[in-house]
CSV table of C-alpha atoms in Angstrom, one decimal:
chain,number,residue,atom,x,y,z
A,28,MET,CA,4.1,5.7,-11.2
A,29,ILE,CA,2.5,3.2,-8.9
A,30,VAL,CA,2.0,3.8,-5.2
A,31,GLY,CA,1.2,0.8,-3.0
A,32,ILE,CA,-0.2,1.5,0.4
A,33,ASP,CA,-0.7,-0.9,3.4
A,34,PRO,CA,-2.7,1.2,5.9
A,35,SER,CA,-2.1,1.1,9.6
A,36,PHE,CA,-2.0,3.6,12.5
A,37,THR,CA,1.2,2.2,13.9
A,38,ARG,CA,3.0,2.2,10.6
A,39,THR,CA,1.4,2.8,7.2
A,40,GLY,CA,3.7,1.3,4.6
A,41,ILE,CA,4.2,3.1,1.3
A,42,ALA,CA,6.0,1.7,-1.7
A,43,ILE,CA,6.5,3.8,-4.8
A,44,LEU,CA,7.6,2.4,-8.1
A,45,THR,CA,8.7,5.3,-10.3
A,46,LYS,CA,8.9,5.5,-14.1
A,47,ASP,CA,12.6,5.9,-13.9
A,48,LYS,CA,12.9,2.5,-12.1
A,49,LYS,CA,13.4,3.7,-8.5
A,50,ILE,CA,11.9,1.9,-5.6
A,51,ILE,CA,11.0,4.3,-2.7
A,52,PHE,CA,9.7,3.2,0.7
A,53,HIS,CA,8.2,5.5,3.3
A,54,THR,CA,6.2,5.0,6.5
A,55,LEU,CA,3.7,7.1,8.4
A,56,SER,CA,2.4,6.6,11.9
A,57,GLU,CA,0.1,8.4,14.4
A,58,HIS,CA,-0.6,7.6,18.0
A,59,ILE,CA,-4.3,7.3,18.6
A,60,GLY,CA,-4.2,7.9,22.4
A,61,LYS,CA,-7.6,7.3,24.1
A,62,LYS,CA,-9.4,4.8,22.0
A,63,ASP,CA,-12.7,6.6,21.4
A,64,PHE,CA,-14.3,8.0,18.3
A,65,VAL,CA,-12.8,11.5,18.4
A,66,HIS,CA,-9.2,10.4,19.0
A,67,THR,CA,-9.4,7.7,16.4
A,68,TYR,CA,-10.9,10.0,13.8
A,69,GLU,CA,-8.3,12.8,14.5
A,70,ALA,CA,-5.4,10.3,14.2
A,71,ALA,CA,-6.9,8.9,11.0
A,72,TYR,CA,-7.5,12.4,9.6
A,73,SER,CA,-3.9,13.4,10.5
A,74,LEU,CA,-2.5,10.3,8.7
A,75,ALA,CA,-4.7,10.9,5.6
A,76,ILE,CA,-3.4,14.5,5.4
A,77,GLN,CA,0.2,13.4,5.9
A,78,LEU,CA,-0.2,10.8,3.2
A,79,LYS,CA,-1.7,13.2,0.7
A,80,GLU,CA,1.0,15.8,1.4
A,81,TYR,CA,3.8,13.3,1.1
A,82,LEU,CA,2.5,11.9,-2.2
A,83,GLU,CA,2.1,15.4,-3.8
A,84,GLN,CA,5.8,15.4,-4.7
A,85,TYR,CA,5.2,12.3,-6.9
A,86,SER,CA,2.1,13.5,-8.8
A,87,PRO,CA,0.7,12.1,-11.0
A,88,TYR,CA,0.5,8.6,-9.6
A,89,GLU,CA,-1.8,5.6,-9.4
A,90,VAL,CA,-2.7,4.2,-6.0
A,91,VAL,CA,-3.3,0.6,-5.1
A,92,MET,CA,-4.1,-0.1,-1.5
A,93,GLU,CA,-5.5,-2.6,1.0
A,94,TYR,CA,-8.9,-1.8,2.5
A,95,ALA,CA,-10.8,-3.0,5.5
A,96,PRO,CA,-14.1,-4.4,4.4
A,97,PRO,CA,-17.0,-2.8,6.4
A,98,VAL,CA,-18.2,-6.1,7.7
A,99,SER,CA,-15.2,-8.1,8.8
A,100,SER,CA,-13.0,-8.9,11.7
A,101,MET,CA,-10.9,-5.8,10.9
A,102,SER,CA,-11.1,-3.1,13.5
A,103,PRO,CA,-13.5,-0.1,13.1
A,104,ALA,CA,-10.5,2.2,13.6
A,105,LEU,CA,-8.8,0.7,10.6
A,106,TYR,CA,-12.0,1.0,8.5
A,107,CYS,CA,-12.0,4.7,9.5
A,108,LEU,CA,-8.4,5.1,8.4
A,109,ASP,CA,-8.9,3.3,5.1
A,110,SER,CA,-12.0,5.4,4.5
A,111,LEU,CA,-10.1,8.7,5.0
A,112,TYR,CA,-7.2,7.5,2.8
A,113,HIS,CA,-9.7,6.7,0.1
A,114,PHE,CA,-11.3,10.1,0.6
A,115,VAL,CA,-8.1,12.1,0.1
A,116,LEU,CA,-6.7,9.9,-2.7
A,117,HIS,CA,-10.0,8.8,-4.5
A,118,THR,CA,-9.1,10.3,-7.8
A,119,SER,CA,-5.8,8.4,-7.9
A,120,ILE,CA,-6.9,5.0,-6.7
A,121,VAL,CA,-6.9,2.4,-9.4
A,122,GLN,CA,-7.3,-0.8,-7.3
A,123,LEU,CA,-8.4,-1.7,-3.8
A,124,TYR,CA,-7.3,-5.1,-2.4
A,125,HIS,CA,-9.1,-7.2,0.3
A,126,PRO,CA,-6.6,-8.1,3.0
A,127,MET,CA,-6.8,-11.8,2.0
A,128,THR,CA,-5.3,-10.9,-1.3
A,129,LEU,CA,-1.8,-11.0,0.3
A,130,SER,CA,-2.4,-14.7,1.3
A,131,LYS,CA,-3.4,-15.4,-2.3
A,132,ILE,CA,-0.4,-13.7,-3.8
A,133,ILE,CA,2.0,-15.3,-1.3
A,134,ASN,CA,0.1,-18.6,-1.8
A,135,THR,CA,-0.4,-19.5,1.9
A,136,LYS,CA,-3.5,-19.8,4.0
A,137,ASN,CA,-2.0,-18.6,7.3
A,138,ARG,CA,0.2,-15.8,6.2
A,139,THR,CA,2.7,-14.3,8.7
A,140,LYS,CA,4.7,-11.1,8.6
A,141,ALA,CA,7.7,-13.2,7.9
A,142,ASP,CA,6.0,-14.6,4.7
A,143,SER,CA,5.3,-11.0,3.6
A,144,VAL,CA,8.9,-10.0,4.2
A,145,LEU,CA,10.3,-13.0,2.2
A,146,LYS,CA,7.9,-12.2,-0.7
A,147,GLY,CA,8.6,-8.5,-0.6
A,148,LEU,CA,12.4,-9.1,-0.6
A,149,SER,CA,12.1,-11.5,-3.5
A,150,ILE,CA,10.2,-8.8,-5.5
A,151,ILE,CA,13.0,-6.3,-4.7
A,152,LYS,CA,15.5,-8.8,-6.0
A,153,GLU,CA,13.5,-9.5,-9.1
A,154,LEU,CA,13.2,-5.7,-9.8
A,155,GLN,CA,16.9,-5.1,-9.2
A,156,GLU,CA,17.8,-7.8,-11.6
A,157,ASN,CA,15.7,-5.9,-14.2
A,158,GLY,CA,17.5,-2.6,-13.6
A,159,TRP,CA,15.5,-1.1,-10.7
A,160,TRP,CA,17.3,0.4,-7.8
A,161,MET,CA,16.2,0.9,-4.2
A,162,ILE,CA,16.7,4.4,-2.7
A,163,GLN,CA,17.0,3.2,1.0
A,164,LYS,CA,20.1,1.6,2.3
A,165,ARG,CA,18.4,-0.4,5.0
A,166,LYS,CA,15.9,-3.2,4.6
A,167,PRO,CA,12.3,-1.9,4.4
A,168,CYS,CA,9.8,-2.8,7.1
A,169,HIS,CA,7.1,-5.5,6.6
A,170,ASP,CA,4.4,-2.8,6.1
A,171,CYS,CA,6.4,-1.3,3.2
A,172,LEU,CA,7.1,-4.7,1.7
A,173,GLU,CA,3.3,-5.5,1.8
A,174,ALA,CA,2.7,-2.2,0.0
A,175,LEU,CA,5.3,-3.3,-2.5
A,176,ILE,CA,3.5,-6.7,-2.9
A,177,TYR,CA,0.3,-4.9,-3.8
A,178,ALA,CA,2.0,-2.6,-6.3
A,179,ASP,CA,3.9,-5.4,-7.9
A,180,TYR,CA,0.7,-7.6,-8.1
A,181,TYR,CA,-1.2,-4.7,-9.7
A,182,ILE,CA,1.5,-4.2,-12.4
A,183,LYS,CA,1.7,-7.9,-13.1
A,184,THR,CA,-2.1,-8.4,-13.4
A,185,LYS,CA,-3.1,-5.0,-14.9
A,186,ASN,CA,-2.3,-6.1,-18.5
A,187,LYS,CA,-4.1,-9.4,-18.1
A,188,THR,CA,-7.2,-7.6,-16.8
A,189,ASN,CA,-7.1,-5.0,-19.6
A,190,SER,CA,-6.5,-7.6,-22.3
A,191,ARG,CA,-9.5,-9.6,-21.1
A,192,ALA,CA,-11.7,-6.5,-21.2
A,193,LYS,CA,-10.7,-5.7,-24.7
A,194,LYS,CA,-11.5,-9.3,-26.0
A,195,LYS,CA,-15.1,-9.1,-24.8
């Protein structure tokens, strides 16, 4: 089972691809309030615990997620959130992706949310054509679709990476 995660305080997107070919989407959010260290940390900690508790029902699983590099234009708050997600899920994380990976996958330099939505929906269509079914009736949000893009990319590149390692 692969779990893709696109971290955010306003809406963390989660995409789960189960072994029995189900596509499950879920979101988590937490209001930071006053933008200081304590409130940011408490909101990030709350989200990390919510995420861990939500995913317990799907154990065992492998996690692929976006991370905020420590030296970048990403906000320190998002780095805090990603760090806590990593802390609570570290034994299940199999791949971390730099945020620019989405642009590489989608093959565009100035990626927009609309680009992510189109790519995510095309992945859903491809999966459904191969016998997968989506649990939700409504269209998933762009955060969930970005999580799906990471999960799908991991699955498609995992064997290539593993086969290269075996040849050496």
